[in-house]
Amino acid sequence: DYIEDNLSQDLSLKEIAEVAGLSVSHCKTAFSKSVGAPIHRYVIQRRVERAKQLLAEDELSISQVAAEVGFTHKSHLAFHIRRVYGLSPTGLRRRVSGL
């Protein structure tokens, strides 16, 4: 829940571990066992999925979507969108919004 509620923020491993009441080492191990992915990969995945939702709504610019989901620049968003979906943010927006 903490990750979901703070996707737009800089989520450090130390901060996530503190919220969970665990050491960084234990948090990394427990998270990977529980979710099946390292924390960083999970955070990126959630940011990309949330960006897809925002792009479908077609209300925010791509720069605004990037900031809203915690990417420091729209190029970071574009890199991860291309990696996951094989499309640019604009292409994904067209696909998911039916434009």
Short mmCIF file of C-alpha atoms in Angstrom, two decimals:
data_model
loop_
_atom_site.label_atom_id
_atom_site.label_comp_id
_atom_site.label_asym_id
_atom_site.label_seq_id
_atom_site.Cartn_x
_atom_site.Cartn_y
_atom_site.Cartn_z
CA ASP A 1 0.00 0.00 0.00
CA TYR A 2 2.83 2.38 0.81
CA ILE A 3 4.34 1.96 -2.64
CA GLU A 4 0.97 2.47 -4.35
CA ASP A 5 0.23 5.58 -2.28
CA ASN A 6 3.64 7.11 -3.01
CA LEU A 7 4.39 6.26 -6.64
CA SER A 8 4.91 9.93 -7.45
CA GLN A 9 7.59 10.22 -4.75
CA ASP A 10 11.21 9.11 -4.72
CA LEU A 11 10.89 5.66 -3.15
CA SER A 12 14.17 4.54 -1.63
CA LEU A 13 14.76 1.00 -0.46
CA LYS A 14 15.72 2.35 2.96
CA GLU A 15 12.45 4.25 3.26
CA ILE A 16 10.35 1.24 2.20
CA ALA A 17 12.21 -0.97 4.67
CA GLU A 18 11.62 1.54 7.48
CA VAL A 19 7.89 1.66 6.74
CA ALA A 20 7.79 -2.15 6.77
CA GLY A 21 9.74 -2.21 10.03
CA LEU A 22 12.52 -4.32 8.52
CA SER A 23 16.21 -3.99 7.81
CA VAL A 24 17.04 -3.17 4.21
CA SER A 25 18.51 -6.64 3.71
CA HIS A 26 15.52 -8.45 5.17
CA CYS A 27 13.10 -6.21 3.28
CA LYS A 28 14.74 -7.01 -0.07
CA THR A 29 14.60 -10.74 0.60
CA ALA A 30 11.07 -10.78 2.01
CA PHE A 31 9.72 -8.56 -0.78
CA SER A 32 11.25 -10.67 -3.54
CA LYS A 33 9.88 -13.86 -1.99
CA SER A 34 6.44 -12.35 -1.52
CA VAL A 35 6.03 -10.50 -4.83
CA GLY A 36 8.40 -12.47 -7.05
CA ALA A 37 10.37 -9.41 -8.16
CA PRO A 38 12.93 -7.03 -6.65
CA ILE A 39 11.49 -3.86 -5.14
CA HIS A 40 12.94 -1.57 -7.80
CA ARG A 41 11.49 -3.64 -10.65
CA TYR A 42 8.11 -3.74 -8.91
CA VAL A 43 8.08 0.05 -8.43
CA ILE A 44 8.92 0.62 -12.10
CA GLN A 45 6.22 -1.86 -13.14
CA ARG A 46 3.60 -0.11 -11.00
CA ARG A 47 4.66 3.29 -12.34
CA VAL A 48 4.33 2.09 -15.94
CA GLU A 49 0.92 0.54 -15.25
CA ARG A 50 -0.29 3.73 -13.57
CA ALA A 51 1.07 5.80 -16.46
CA LYS A 52 -0.93 3.63 -18.86
CA GLN A 53 -4.10 4.42 -16.91
CA LEU A 54 -3.35 8.14 -16.95
CA LEU A 55 -2.52 8.10 -20.64
CA ALA A 56 -5.88 6.43 -21.34
CA GLU A 57 -7.68 9.24 -19.53
CA ASP A 58 -6.04 11.70 -21.99
CA GLU A 59 -6.22 14.63 -19.55
CA LEU A 60 -2.54 15.16 -18.70
CA SER A 61 0.42 15.87 -20.95
CA ILE A 62 3.08 13.18 -21.16
CA SER A 63 5.37 15.31 -18.97
CA GLN A 64 2.60 15.60 -16.38
CA VAL A 65 1.98 11.84 -16.50
CA ALA A 66 5.71 11.22 -15.99
CA ALA A 67 5.76 13.49 -12.91
CA GLU A 68 2.53 12.03 -11.54
CA VAL A 69 3.93 8.50 -11.55
CA GLY A 70 7.36 9.40 -10.20
CA PHE A 71 9.61 9.54 -13.26
CA THR A 72 11.98 12.49 -13.15
CA HIS A 73 11.58 13.24 -16.86
CA LYS A 74 9.32 12.23 -19.70
CA SER A 75 12.28 10.50 -21.37
CA HIS A 76 12.45 8.09 -18.41
CA LEU A 77 8.77 7.37 -18.82
CA ALA A 78 9.23 6.88 -22.58
CA PHE A 79 12.12 4.46 -22.04
CA HIS A 80 10.11 2.24 -19.70
CA ILE A 81 6.90 2.45 -21.76
CA ARG A 82 8.85 1.34 -24.85
CA ARG A 83 10.52 -1.46 -22.90
CA VAL A 84 7.21 -2.83 -21.60
CA TYR A 85 4.76 -2.08 -24.42
CA GLY A 86 6.99 -1.51 -27.45
CA LEU A 87 5.34 1.87 -28.05
CA SER A 88 6.02 5.51 -27.33
CA PRO A 89 3.83 7.14 -24.68
CA THR A 90 1.86 8.82 -27.47
CA GLY A 91 1.41 5.50 -29.26
CA LEU A 92 0.28 3.83 -26.06
CA ARG A 93 -2.13 6.71 -25.40
CA ARG A 94 -3.65 6.21 -28.86
CA ARG A 95 -3.98 2.48 -28.31
CA VAL A 96 -5.55 2.60 -24.85
CA SER A 97 -7.80 5.61 -25.39
CA GLY A 98 -9.09 4.51 -28.78
CA LEU A 99 -7.91 7.65 -30.58
#
